[in-house]
Short mmCIF file of C-alpha atoms in Angstrom, two decimals:
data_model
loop_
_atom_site.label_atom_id
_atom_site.label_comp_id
_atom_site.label_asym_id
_atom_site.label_seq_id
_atom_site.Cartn_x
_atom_site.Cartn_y
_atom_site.Cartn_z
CA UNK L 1 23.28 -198.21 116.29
CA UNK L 2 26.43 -197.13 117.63
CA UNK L 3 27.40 -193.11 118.16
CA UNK L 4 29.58 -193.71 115.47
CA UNK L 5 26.91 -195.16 113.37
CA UNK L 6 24.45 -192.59 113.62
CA UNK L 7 27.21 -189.84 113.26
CA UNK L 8 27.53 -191.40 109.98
CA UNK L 9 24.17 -191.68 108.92
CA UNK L 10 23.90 -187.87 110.01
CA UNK L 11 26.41 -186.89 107.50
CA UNK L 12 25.10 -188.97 104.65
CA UNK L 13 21.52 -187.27 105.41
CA UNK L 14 23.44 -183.85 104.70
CA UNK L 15 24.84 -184.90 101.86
CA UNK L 16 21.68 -186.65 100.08
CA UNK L 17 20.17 -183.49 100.29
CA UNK L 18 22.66 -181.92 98.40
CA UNK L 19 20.08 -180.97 94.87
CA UNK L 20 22.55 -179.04 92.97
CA UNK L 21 24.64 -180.93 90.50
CA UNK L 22 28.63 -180.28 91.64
CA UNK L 23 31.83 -182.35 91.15
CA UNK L 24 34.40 -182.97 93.79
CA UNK L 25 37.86 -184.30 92.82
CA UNK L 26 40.22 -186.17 95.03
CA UNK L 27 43.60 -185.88 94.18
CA UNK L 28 45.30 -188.75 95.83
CA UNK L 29 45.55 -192.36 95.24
CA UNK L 30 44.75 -193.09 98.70
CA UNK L 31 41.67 -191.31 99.33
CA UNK L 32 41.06 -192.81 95.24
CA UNK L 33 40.98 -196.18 97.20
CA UNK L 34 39.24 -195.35 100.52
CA UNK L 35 36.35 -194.02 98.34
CA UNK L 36 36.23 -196.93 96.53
CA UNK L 37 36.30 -199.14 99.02
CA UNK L 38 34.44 -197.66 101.86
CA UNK L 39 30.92 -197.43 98.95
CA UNK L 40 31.13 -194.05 99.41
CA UNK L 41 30.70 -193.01 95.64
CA UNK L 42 27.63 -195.37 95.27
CA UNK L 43 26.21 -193.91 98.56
CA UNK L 44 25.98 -190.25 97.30
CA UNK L 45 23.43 -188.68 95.54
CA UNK L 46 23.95 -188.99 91.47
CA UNK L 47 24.69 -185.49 90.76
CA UNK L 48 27.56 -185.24 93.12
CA UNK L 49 29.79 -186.38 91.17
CA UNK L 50 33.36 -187.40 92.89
CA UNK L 51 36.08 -187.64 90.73
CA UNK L 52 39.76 -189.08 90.90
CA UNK L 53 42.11 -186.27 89.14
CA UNK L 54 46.16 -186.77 88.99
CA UNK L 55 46.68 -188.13 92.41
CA UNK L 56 48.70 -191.37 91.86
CA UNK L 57 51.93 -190.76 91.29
CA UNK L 58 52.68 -194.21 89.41
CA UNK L 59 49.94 -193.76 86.85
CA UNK L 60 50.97 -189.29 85.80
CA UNK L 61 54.72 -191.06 85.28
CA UNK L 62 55.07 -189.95 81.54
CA UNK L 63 55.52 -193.22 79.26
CA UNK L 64 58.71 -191.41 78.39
CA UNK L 65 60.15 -191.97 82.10
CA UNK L 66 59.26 -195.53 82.43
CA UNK L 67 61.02 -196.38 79.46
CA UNK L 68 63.90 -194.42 80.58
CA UNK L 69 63.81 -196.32 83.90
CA UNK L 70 63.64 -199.62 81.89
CA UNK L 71 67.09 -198.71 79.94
CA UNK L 72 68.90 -197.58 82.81
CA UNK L 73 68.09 -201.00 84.27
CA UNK L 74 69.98 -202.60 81.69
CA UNK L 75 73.21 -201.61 82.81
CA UNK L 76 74.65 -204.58 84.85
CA UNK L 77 76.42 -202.80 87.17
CA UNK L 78 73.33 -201.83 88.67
CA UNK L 79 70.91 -202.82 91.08
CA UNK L 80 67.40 -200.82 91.07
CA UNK L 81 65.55 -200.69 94.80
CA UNK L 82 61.88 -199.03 93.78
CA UNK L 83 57.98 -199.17 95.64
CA UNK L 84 56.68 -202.44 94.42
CA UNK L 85 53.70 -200.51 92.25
CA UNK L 86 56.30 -199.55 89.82
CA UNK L 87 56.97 -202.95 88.87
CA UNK L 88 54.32 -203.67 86.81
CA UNK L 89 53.69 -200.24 84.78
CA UNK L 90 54.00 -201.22 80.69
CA UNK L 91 56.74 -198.73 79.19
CA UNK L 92 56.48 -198.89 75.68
CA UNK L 93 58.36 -202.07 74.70
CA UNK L 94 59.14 -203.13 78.32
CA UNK L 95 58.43 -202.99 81.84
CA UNK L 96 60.55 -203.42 85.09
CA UNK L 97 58.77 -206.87 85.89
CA UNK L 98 60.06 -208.51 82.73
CA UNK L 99 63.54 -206.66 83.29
CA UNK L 100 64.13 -208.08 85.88
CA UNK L 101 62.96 -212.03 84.66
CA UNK L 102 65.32 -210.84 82.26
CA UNK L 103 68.24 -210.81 84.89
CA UNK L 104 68.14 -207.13 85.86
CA UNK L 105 68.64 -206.70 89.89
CA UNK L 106 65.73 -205.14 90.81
CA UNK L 107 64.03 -205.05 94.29
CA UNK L 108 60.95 -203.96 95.81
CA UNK L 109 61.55 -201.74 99.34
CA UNK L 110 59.19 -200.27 101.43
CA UNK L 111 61.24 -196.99 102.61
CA UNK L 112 64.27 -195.56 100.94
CA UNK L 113 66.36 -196.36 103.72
CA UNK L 114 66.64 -199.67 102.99
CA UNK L 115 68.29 -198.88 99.82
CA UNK L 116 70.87 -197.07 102.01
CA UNK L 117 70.99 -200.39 103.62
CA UNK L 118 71.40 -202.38 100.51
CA UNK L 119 74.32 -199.85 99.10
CA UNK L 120 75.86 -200.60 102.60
CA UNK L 121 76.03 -204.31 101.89
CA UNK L 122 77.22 -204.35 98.14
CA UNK L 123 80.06 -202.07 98.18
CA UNK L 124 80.53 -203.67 94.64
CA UNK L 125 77.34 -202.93 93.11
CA UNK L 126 75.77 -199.53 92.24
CA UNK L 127 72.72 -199.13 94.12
CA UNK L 128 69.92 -196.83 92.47
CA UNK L 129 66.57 -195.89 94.57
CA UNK L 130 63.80 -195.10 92.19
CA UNK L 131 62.23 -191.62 93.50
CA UNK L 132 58.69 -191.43 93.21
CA UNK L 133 55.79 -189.54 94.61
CA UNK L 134 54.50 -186.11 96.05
CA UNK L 135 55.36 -183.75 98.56
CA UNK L 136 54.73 -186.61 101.47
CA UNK L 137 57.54 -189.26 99.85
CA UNK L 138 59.11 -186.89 98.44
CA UNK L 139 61.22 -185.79 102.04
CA UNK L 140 61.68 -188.79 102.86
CA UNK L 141 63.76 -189.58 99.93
CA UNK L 142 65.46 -186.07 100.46
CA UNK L 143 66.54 -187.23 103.98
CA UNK L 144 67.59 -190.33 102.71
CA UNK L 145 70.26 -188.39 100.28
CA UNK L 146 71.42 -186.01 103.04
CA UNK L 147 72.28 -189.00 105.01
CA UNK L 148 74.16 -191.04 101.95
CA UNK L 149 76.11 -187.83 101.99
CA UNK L 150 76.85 -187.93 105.99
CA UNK L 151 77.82 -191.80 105.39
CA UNK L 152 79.88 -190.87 102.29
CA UNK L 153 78.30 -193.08 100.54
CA UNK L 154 79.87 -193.84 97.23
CA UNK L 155 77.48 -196.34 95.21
CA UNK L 156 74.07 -194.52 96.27
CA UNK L 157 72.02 -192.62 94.03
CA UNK L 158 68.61 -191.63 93.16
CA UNK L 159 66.37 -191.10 89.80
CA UNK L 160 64.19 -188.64 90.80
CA UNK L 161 60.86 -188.49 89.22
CA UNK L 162 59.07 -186.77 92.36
CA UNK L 163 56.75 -184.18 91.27
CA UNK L 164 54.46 -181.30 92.97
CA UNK L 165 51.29 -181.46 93.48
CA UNK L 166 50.10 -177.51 93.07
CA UNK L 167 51.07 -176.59 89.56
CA UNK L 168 49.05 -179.86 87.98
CA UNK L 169 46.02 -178.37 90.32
CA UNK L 170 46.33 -175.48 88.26
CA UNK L 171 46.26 -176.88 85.11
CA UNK L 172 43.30 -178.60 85.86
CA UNK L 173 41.47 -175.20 87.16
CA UNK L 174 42.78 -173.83 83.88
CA UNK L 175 40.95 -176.21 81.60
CA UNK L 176 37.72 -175.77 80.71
CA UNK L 177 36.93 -179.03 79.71
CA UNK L 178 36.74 -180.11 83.23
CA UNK L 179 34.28 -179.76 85.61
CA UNK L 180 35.23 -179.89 89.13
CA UNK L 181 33.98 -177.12 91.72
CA UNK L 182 35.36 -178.22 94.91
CA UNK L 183 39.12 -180.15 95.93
CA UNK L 184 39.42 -182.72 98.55
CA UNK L 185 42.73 -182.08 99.10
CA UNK L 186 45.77 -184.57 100.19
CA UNK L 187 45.67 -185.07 103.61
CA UNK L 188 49.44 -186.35 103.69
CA UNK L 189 50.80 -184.06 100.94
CA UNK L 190 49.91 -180.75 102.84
CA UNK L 191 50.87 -182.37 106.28
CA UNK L 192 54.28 -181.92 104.50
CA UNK L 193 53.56 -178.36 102.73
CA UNK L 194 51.15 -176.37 104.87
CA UNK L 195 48.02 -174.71 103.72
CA UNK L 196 49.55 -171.83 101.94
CA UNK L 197 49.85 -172.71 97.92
CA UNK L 198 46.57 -174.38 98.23
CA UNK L 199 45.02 -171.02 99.69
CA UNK L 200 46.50 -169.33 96.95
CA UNK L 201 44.77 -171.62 94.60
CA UNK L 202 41.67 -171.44 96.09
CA UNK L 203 41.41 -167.61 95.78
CA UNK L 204 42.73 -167.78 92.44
CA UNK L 205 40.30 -170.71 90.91
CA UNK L 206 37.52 -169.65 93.15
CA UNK L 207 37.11 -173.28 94.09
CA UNK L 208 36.77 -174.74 98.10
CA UNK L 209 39.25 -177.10 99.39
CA UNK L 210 39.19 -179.33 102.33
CA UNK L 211 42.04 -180.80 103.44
CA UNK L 212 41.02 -184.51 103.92
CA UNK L 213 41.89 -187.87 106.16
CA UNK L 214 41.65 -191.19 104.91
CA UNK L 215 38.72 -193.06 106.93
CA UNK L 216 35.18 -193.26 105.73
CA UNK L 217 34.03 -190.66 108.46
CA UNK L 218 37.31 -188.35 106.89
CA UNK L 219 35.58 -188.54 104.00
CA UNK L 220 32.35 -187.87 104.83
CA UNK L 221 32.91 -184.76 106.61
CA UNK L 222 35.14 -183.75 103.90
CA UNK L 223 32.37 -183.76 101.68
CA UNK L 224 29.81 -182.13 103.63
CA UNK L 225 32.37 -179.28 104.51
CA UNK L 226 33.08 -178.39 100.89
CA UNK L 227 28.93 -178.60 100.48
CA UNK L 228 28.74 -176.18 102.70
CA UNK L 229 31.21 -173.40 101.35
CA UNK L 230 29.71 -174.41 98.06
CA UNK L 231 25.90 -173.46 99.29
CA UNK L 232 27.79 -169.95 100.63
CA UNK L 233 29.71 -169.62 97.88
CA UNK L 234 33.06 -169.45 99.96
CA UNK L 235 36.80 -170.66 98.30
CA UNK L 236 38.24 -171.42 101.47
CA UNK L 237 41.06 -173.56 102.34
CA UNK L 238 39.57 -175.84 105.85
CA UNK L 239 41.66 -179.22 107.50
CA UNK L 240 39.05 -181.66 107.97
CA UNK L 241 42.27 -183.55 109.03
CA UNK L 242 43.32 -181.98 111.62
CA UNK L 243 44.99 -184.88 113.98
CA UNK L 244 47.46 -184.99 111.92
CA UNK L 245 47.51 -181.87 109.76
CA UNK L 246 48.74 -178.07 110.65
CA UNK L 247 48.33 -174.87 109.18
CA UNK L 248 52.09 -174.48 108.63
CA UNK L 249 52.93 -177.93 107.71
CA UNK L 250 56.49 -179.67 109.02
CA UNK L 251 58.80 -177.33 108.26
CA UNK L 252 61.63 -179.84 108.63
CA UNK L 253 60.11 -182.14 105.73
CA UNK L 254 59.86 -178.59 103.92
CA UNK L 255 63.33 -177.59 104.67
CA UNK L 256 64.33 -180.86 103.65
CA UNK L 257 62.87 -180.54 100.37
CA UNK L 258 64.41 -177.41 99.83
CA UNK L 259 68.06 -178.54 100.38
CA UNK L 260 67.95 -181.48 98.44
CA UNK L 261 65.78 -180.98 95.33
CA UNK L 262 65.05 -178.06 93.03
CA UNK L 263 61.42 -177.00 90.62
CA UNK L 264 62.03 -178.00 87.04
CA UNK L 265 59.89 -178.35 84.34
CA UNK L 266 58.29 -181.62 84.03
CA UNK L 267 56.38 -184.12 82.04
CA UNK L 268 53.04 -185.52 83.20
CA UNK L 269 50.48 -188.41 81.39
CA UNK L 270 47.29 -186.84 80.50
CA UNK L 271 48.45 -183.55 81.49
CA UNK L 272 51.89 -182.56 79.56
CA UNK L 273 54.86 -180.42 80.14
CA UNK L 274 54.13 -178.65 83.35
CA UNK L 275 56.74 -175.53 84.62
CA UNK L 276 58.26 -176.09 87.47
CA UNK L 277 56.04 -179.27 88.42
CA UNK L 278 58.81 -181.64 89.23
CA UNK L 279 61.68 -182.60 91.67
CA UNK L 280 65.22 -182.18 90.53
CA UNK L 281 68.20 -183.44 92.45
CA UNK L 282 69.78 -179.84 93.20
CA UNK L 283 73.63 -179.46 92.01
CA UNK L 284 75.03 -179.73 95.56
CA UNK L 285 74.20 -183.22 95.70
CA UNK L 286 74.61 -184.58 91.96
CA UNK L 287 76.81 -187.24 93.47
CA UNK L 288 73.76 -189.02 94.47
CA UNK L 289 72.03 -187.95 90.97
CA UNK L 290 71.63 -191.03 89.22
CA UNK L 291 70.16 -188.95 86.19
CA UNK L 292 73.70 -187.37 85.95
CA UNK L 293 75.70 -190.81 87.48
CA UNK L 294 74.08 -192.79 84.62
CA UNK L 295 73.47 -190.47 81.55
CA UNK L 296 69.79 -191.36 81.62
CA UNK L 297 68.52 -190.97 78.30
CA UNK L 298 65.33 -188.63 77.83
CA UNK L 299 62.94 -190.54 75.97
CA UNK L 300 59.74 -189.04 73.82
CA UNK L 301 56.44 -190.17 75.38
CA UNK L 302 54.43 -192.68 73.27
CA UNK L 303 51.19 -193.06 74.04
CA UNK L 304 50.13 -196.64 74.69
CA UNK L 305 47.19 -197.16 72.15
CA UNK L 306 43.53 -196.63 72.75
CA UNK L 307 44.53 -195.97 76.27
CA UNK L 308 42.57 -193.43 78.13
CA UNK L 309 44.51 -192.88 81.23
CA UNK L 310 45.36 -189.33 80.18
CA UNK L 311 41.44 -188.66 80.37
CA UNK L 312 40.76 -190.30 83.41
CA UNK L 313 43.57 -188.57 85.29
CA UNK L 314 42.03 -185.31 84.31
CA UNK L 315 38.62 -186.16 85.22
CA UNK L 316 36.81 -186.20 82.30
CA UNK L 317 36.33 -189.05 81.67
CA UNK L 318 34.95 -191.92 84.64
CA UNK L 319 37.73 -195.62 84.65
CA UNK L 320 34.20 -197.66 82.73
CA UNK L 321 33.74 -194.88 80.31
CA UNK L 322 37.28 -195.61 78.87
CA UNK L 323 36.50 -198.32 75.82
CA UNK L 324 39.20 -200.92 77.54
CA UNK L 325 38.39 -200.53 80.77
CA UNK L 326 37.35 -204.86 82.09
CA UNK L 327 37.34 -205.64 78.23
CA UNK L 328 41.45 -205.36 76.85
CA UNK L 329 42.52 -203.56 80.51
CA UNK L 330 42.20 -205.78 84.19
CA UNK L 331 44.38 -205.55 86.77
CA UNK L 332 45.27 -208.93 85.56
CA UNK L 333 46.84 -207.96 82.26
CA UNK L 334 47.02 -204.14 82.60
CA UNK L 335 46.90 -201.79 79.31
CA UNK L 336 47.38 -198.03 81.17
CA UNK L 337 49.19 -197.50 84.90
CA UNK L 338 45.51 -196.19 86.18
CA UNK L 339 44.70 -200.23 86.19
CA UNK L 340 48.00 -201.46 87.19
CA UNK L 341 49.02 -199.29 90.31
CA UNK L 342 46.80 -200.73 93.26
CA UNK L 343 45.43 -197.00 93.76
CA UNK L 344 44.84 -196.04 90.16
CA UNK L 345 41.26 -195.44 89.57
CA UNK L 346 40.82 -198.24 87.08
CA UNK L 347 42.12 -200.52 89.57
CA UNK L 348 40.26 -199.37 92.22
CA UNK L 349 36.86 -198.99 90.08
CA UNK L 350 37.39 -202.21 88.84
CA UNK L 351 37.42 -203.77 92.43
CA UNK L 352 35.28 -202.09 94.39
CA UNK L 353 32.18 -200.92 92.13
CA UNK L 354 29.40 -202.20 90.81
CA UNK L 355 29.74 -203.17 87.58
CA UNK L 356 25.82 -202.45 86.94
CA UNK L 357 26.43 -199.69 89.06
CA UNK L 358 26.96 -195.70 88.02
CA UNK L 359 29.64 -194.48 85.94
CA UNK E 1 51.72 -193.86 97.74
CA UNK E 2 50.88 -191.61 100.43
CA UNK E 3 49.48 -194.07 102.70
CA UNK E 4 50.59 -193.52 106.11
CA UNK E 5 50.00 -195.02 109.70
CA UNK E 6 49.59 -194.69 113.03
CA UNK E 7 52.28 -195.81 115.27
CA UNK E 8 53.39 -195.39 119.22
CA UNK E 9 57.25 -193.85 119.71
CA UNK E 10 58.35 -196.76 122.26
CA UNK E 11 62.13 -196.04 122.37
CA UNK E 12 64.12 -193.38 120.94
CA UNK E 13 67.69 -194.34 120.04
CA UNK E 14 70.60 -192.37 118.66
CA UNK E 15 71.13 -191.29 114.88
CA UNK E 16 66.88 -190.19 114.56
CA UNK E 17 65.92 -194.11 114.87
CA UNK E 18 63.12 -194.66 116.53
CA UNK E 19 60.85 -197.39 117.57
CA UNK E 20 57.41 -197.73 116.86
CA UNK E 21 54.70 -200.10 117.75
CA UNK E 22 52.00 -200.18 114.74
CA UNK E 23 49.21 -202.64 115.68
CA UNK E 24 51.32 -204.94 117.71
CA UNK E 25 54.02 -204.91 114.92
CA UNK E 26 57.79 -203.30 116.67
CA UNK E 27 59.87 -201.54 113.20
CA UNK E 28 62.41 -198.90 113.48
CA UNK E 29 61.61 -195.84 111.70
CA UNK E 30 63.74 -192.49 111.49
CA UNK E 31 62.34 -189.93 113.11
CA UNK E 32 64.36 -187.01 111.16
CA UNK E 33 62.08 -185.60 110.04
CA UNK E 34 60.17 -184.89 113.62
CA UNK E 35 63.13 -184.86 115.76
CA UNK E 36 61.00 -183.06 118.47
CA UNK E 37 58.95 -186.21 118.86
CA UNK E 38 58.61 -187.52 122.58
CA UNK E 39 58.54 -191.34 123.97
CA UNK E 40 54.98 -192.05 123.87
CA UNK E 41 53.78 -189.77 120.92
CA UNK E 42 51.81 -190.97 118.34
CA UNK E 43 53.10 -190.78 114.78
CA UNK E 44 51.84 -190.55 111.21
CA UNK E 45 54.06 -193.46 109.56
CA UNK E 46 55.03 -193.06 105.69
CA UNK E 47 58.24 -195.26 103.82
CA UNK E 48 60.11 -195.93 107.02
CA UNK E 49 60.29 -192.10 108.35
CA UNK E 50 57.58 -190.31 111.09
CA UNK E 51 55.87 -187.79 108.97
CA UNK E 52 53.59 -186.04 111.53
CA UNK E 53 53.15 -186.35 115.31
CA UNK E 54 49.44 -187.22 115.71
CA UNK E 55 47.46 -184.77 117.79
CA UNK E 56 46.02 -187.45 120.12
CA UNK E 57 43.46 -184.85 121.90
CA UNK E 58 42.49 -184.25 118.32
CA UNK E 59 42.02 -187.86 117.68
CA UNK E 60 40.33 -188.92 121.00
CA UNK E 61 37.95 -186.48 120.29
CA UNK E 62 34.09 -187.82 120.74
CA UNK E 63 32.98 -184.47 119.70
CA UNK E 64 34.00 -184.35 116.05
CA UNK E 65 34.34 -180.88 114.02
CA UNK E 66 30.96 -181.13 113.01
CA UNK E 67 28.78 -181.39 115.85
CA UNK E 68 31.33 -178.50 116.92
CA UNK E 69 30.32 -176.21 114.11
CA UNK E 70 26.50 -177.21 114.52
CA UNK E 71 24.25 -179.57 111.76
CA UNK E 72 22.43 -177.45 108.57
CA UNK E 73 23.75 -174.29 109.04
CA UNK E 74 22.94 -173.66 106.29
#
């Protein structure tokens, strides 16, 4: 065996011999995926339970914003730039994928700039980037605005739907329905916000966090680190992470934030109206707001039926214990977001594990 | 969504574009939000922008965290 190898076979060791039942919940759709994929959840013992909570920011979209996305499309003038995952989430009568067979311009990108690109090349057309994602996409998106605003950009704008990671954590802490005594935290949402409201949280909840990489050793030690304040009873805030993430976070990125967008209230699936959860274009750059540019409707959320993303997202309920999940719900004709975003749990449950395998 | 990865600074132009190498692959990238990066730097990569310089003495570590802080303390 390599050094490598047995390094890894030393942490598993640690954690078999965890005896005590405990749940750890990852709360991002990339670590939802390197789980899944690296066997890790079939490897550990079966009462450590690891759980996926809101992480993905495709699949807590309320139903209400994606149909609001899907009207705004209609307006010819328009031509909608968005992450490809988007695509395929069912609004309630609609999604963007059959908008756009239905003539609507809309094109995947990888990074908001090239929708600062594209507005640069169709002077005629109004160019809309769909904003979504935490505190790590977030910024970039920010930047993207300050610099439509340098380049006096006139046909640039952005829907924001970006949202904050903290104030869903504490709704989660908050319910007692859900079962979750340790946080593997984002790895690339605190390299943008520092360890400080996820300290805060920790005292508060009483719960240990590690701050988390993406790799299968990441993950590993992750675990075994939040075993360990468990067995001491500690709520500390630790970076497993720490080639990439600091204490203090990038303060550019967070002044970034800061200049461009605003806290408002926002809507969540599975979790509701959360205060001051979301990212609002601030008034000092409402040119660039396609909410205002557009009139955006606000649209009530209705829930897609016998769905159980809402569940999932919290935690309480495993992707197979949801009565659709591989039965009306596959990745190839998706009920709920959790199955159609690459990194939902569904999706990634359905792919990588077992299907005789554990909840 | 939050995927990012690592990629080499190999030229720094003007306007925060940079360009990284990313497994072989050459793509310009902005790099406003770490202007302090340096030719040569390693960089966390997310949506076209440098998130994070990578702590390469951190990453070429052979000693990992938790041989540091010792096995079963418990």
């Amino acid at each position: 065996m390599t050094d490598e190898q047995v390094y890894l076979q030393k942490l598993l060791t640690e954690i078999k011999g965890e005896t005590s039942q405990c749940a750890l919940m990852e709360v991002c759709g990339t670590h939802t995926m390197a789980i899944a994929r690296s066997g890790v959840r079939e490897l550990v013992p079966p009462q450590l339970k690891l759980l996926s909570g809101p992480g993905c920011p495709v699949c807590v979209t309320a139903q209400g914003d994606i149909d609001a996305v899907v009207e705004m499309v209609k307006n010819p003038a328009l031509t909608l730039l968005t992450f490809g995952d988007m695509m395929r989430v069912p609004g309630t009568n609609s999604s963007l994928q059959e908008e756009r067979s239905r003539g609507a311009d809309i094109r995947v990108v990888y990074s908001p700039l090239d929708a600062l690109a594209a507005a640069g090349q169709m002077p005629d057309r109004q160019v809309v980037f769909l904003g979504i994602g935490f505190e790590t996409t977030a910024p970039t998106v920010g930047a993207t605005i300050q610099q439509a605003k340098e380049m006096g950009l006139a046909n640039f704008s952005v829907l924001s739907l970006h949202k904050v990671v903290p104030p869903a954590l504490e709704v989660i802490f908050g319910d007692p329905d859900i079962q979750m005594d340790g946080l593997i935290c984002p790895g690339h949402v605190v390299a943008v916000t520092g360890i400080e409201p996820y300290r805060q949280l920790a005292e508060k909840a009483h719960k240990p966090m590690v701050v988390t990489g993406f790799e299968t050793r990441d993950i590993l030690e992750g675990i075994v680190m939040l075993l360990r304040q468990l067995r001491r009873d500690r709520a500390q805030v630790e970076i497993q992470y720490r080639r990439v993430v600091r204490p203090e976070g990038n303060k550019v990125a967070q002044q970034t934030l800061q200049d461009v967008f605003e806290t408002d209230d926002c809507r969540w699936r599975g979790l509701g109206l959360i205060p001051q959860s979301g990212l609002k274009i601030r008034p000092k750059y409402k040119d660039y707001d396609a909410r205002i540019r557009f009139e955006v409707p606000v649209i009530e959320d209705v829930p897609i039926k016998g769905c159980a993303c809402g569940e999932v997202l919290r935690g309480l309920i495993t992707p197979r214990e949801c009565a659709l999940f591989g039965k009306g719900c596959t990745p190839l004709q998706p009920i709920g977001p959790c199955m159609v975003s690459q990194e939902g749990a569904c999706a990634a449950y359905y792919r990588y594990t077992p299907k005789k395998g554990r909840l | 969504m939050c995927l990012g990865v690592p990629g080499k600074i190999t030229q720094i132009a003007d306007n925060y574009v940079a360009t990284v190498d990313v497994n072989g692959n050459q793509m310009d990238i902005s790099i406003r939000l770490t202007p302090e990066v340096q030719l040569g730097e390693y960089v966390l990569v997310h949506a076209g922008f440098a998130m994070e310089i990578i702590d390469a003495a951190i990453a070429a570590e052979t000693i990992s965290y938790m041989e540091e802080m010792g096995w079963y303390d418990r």
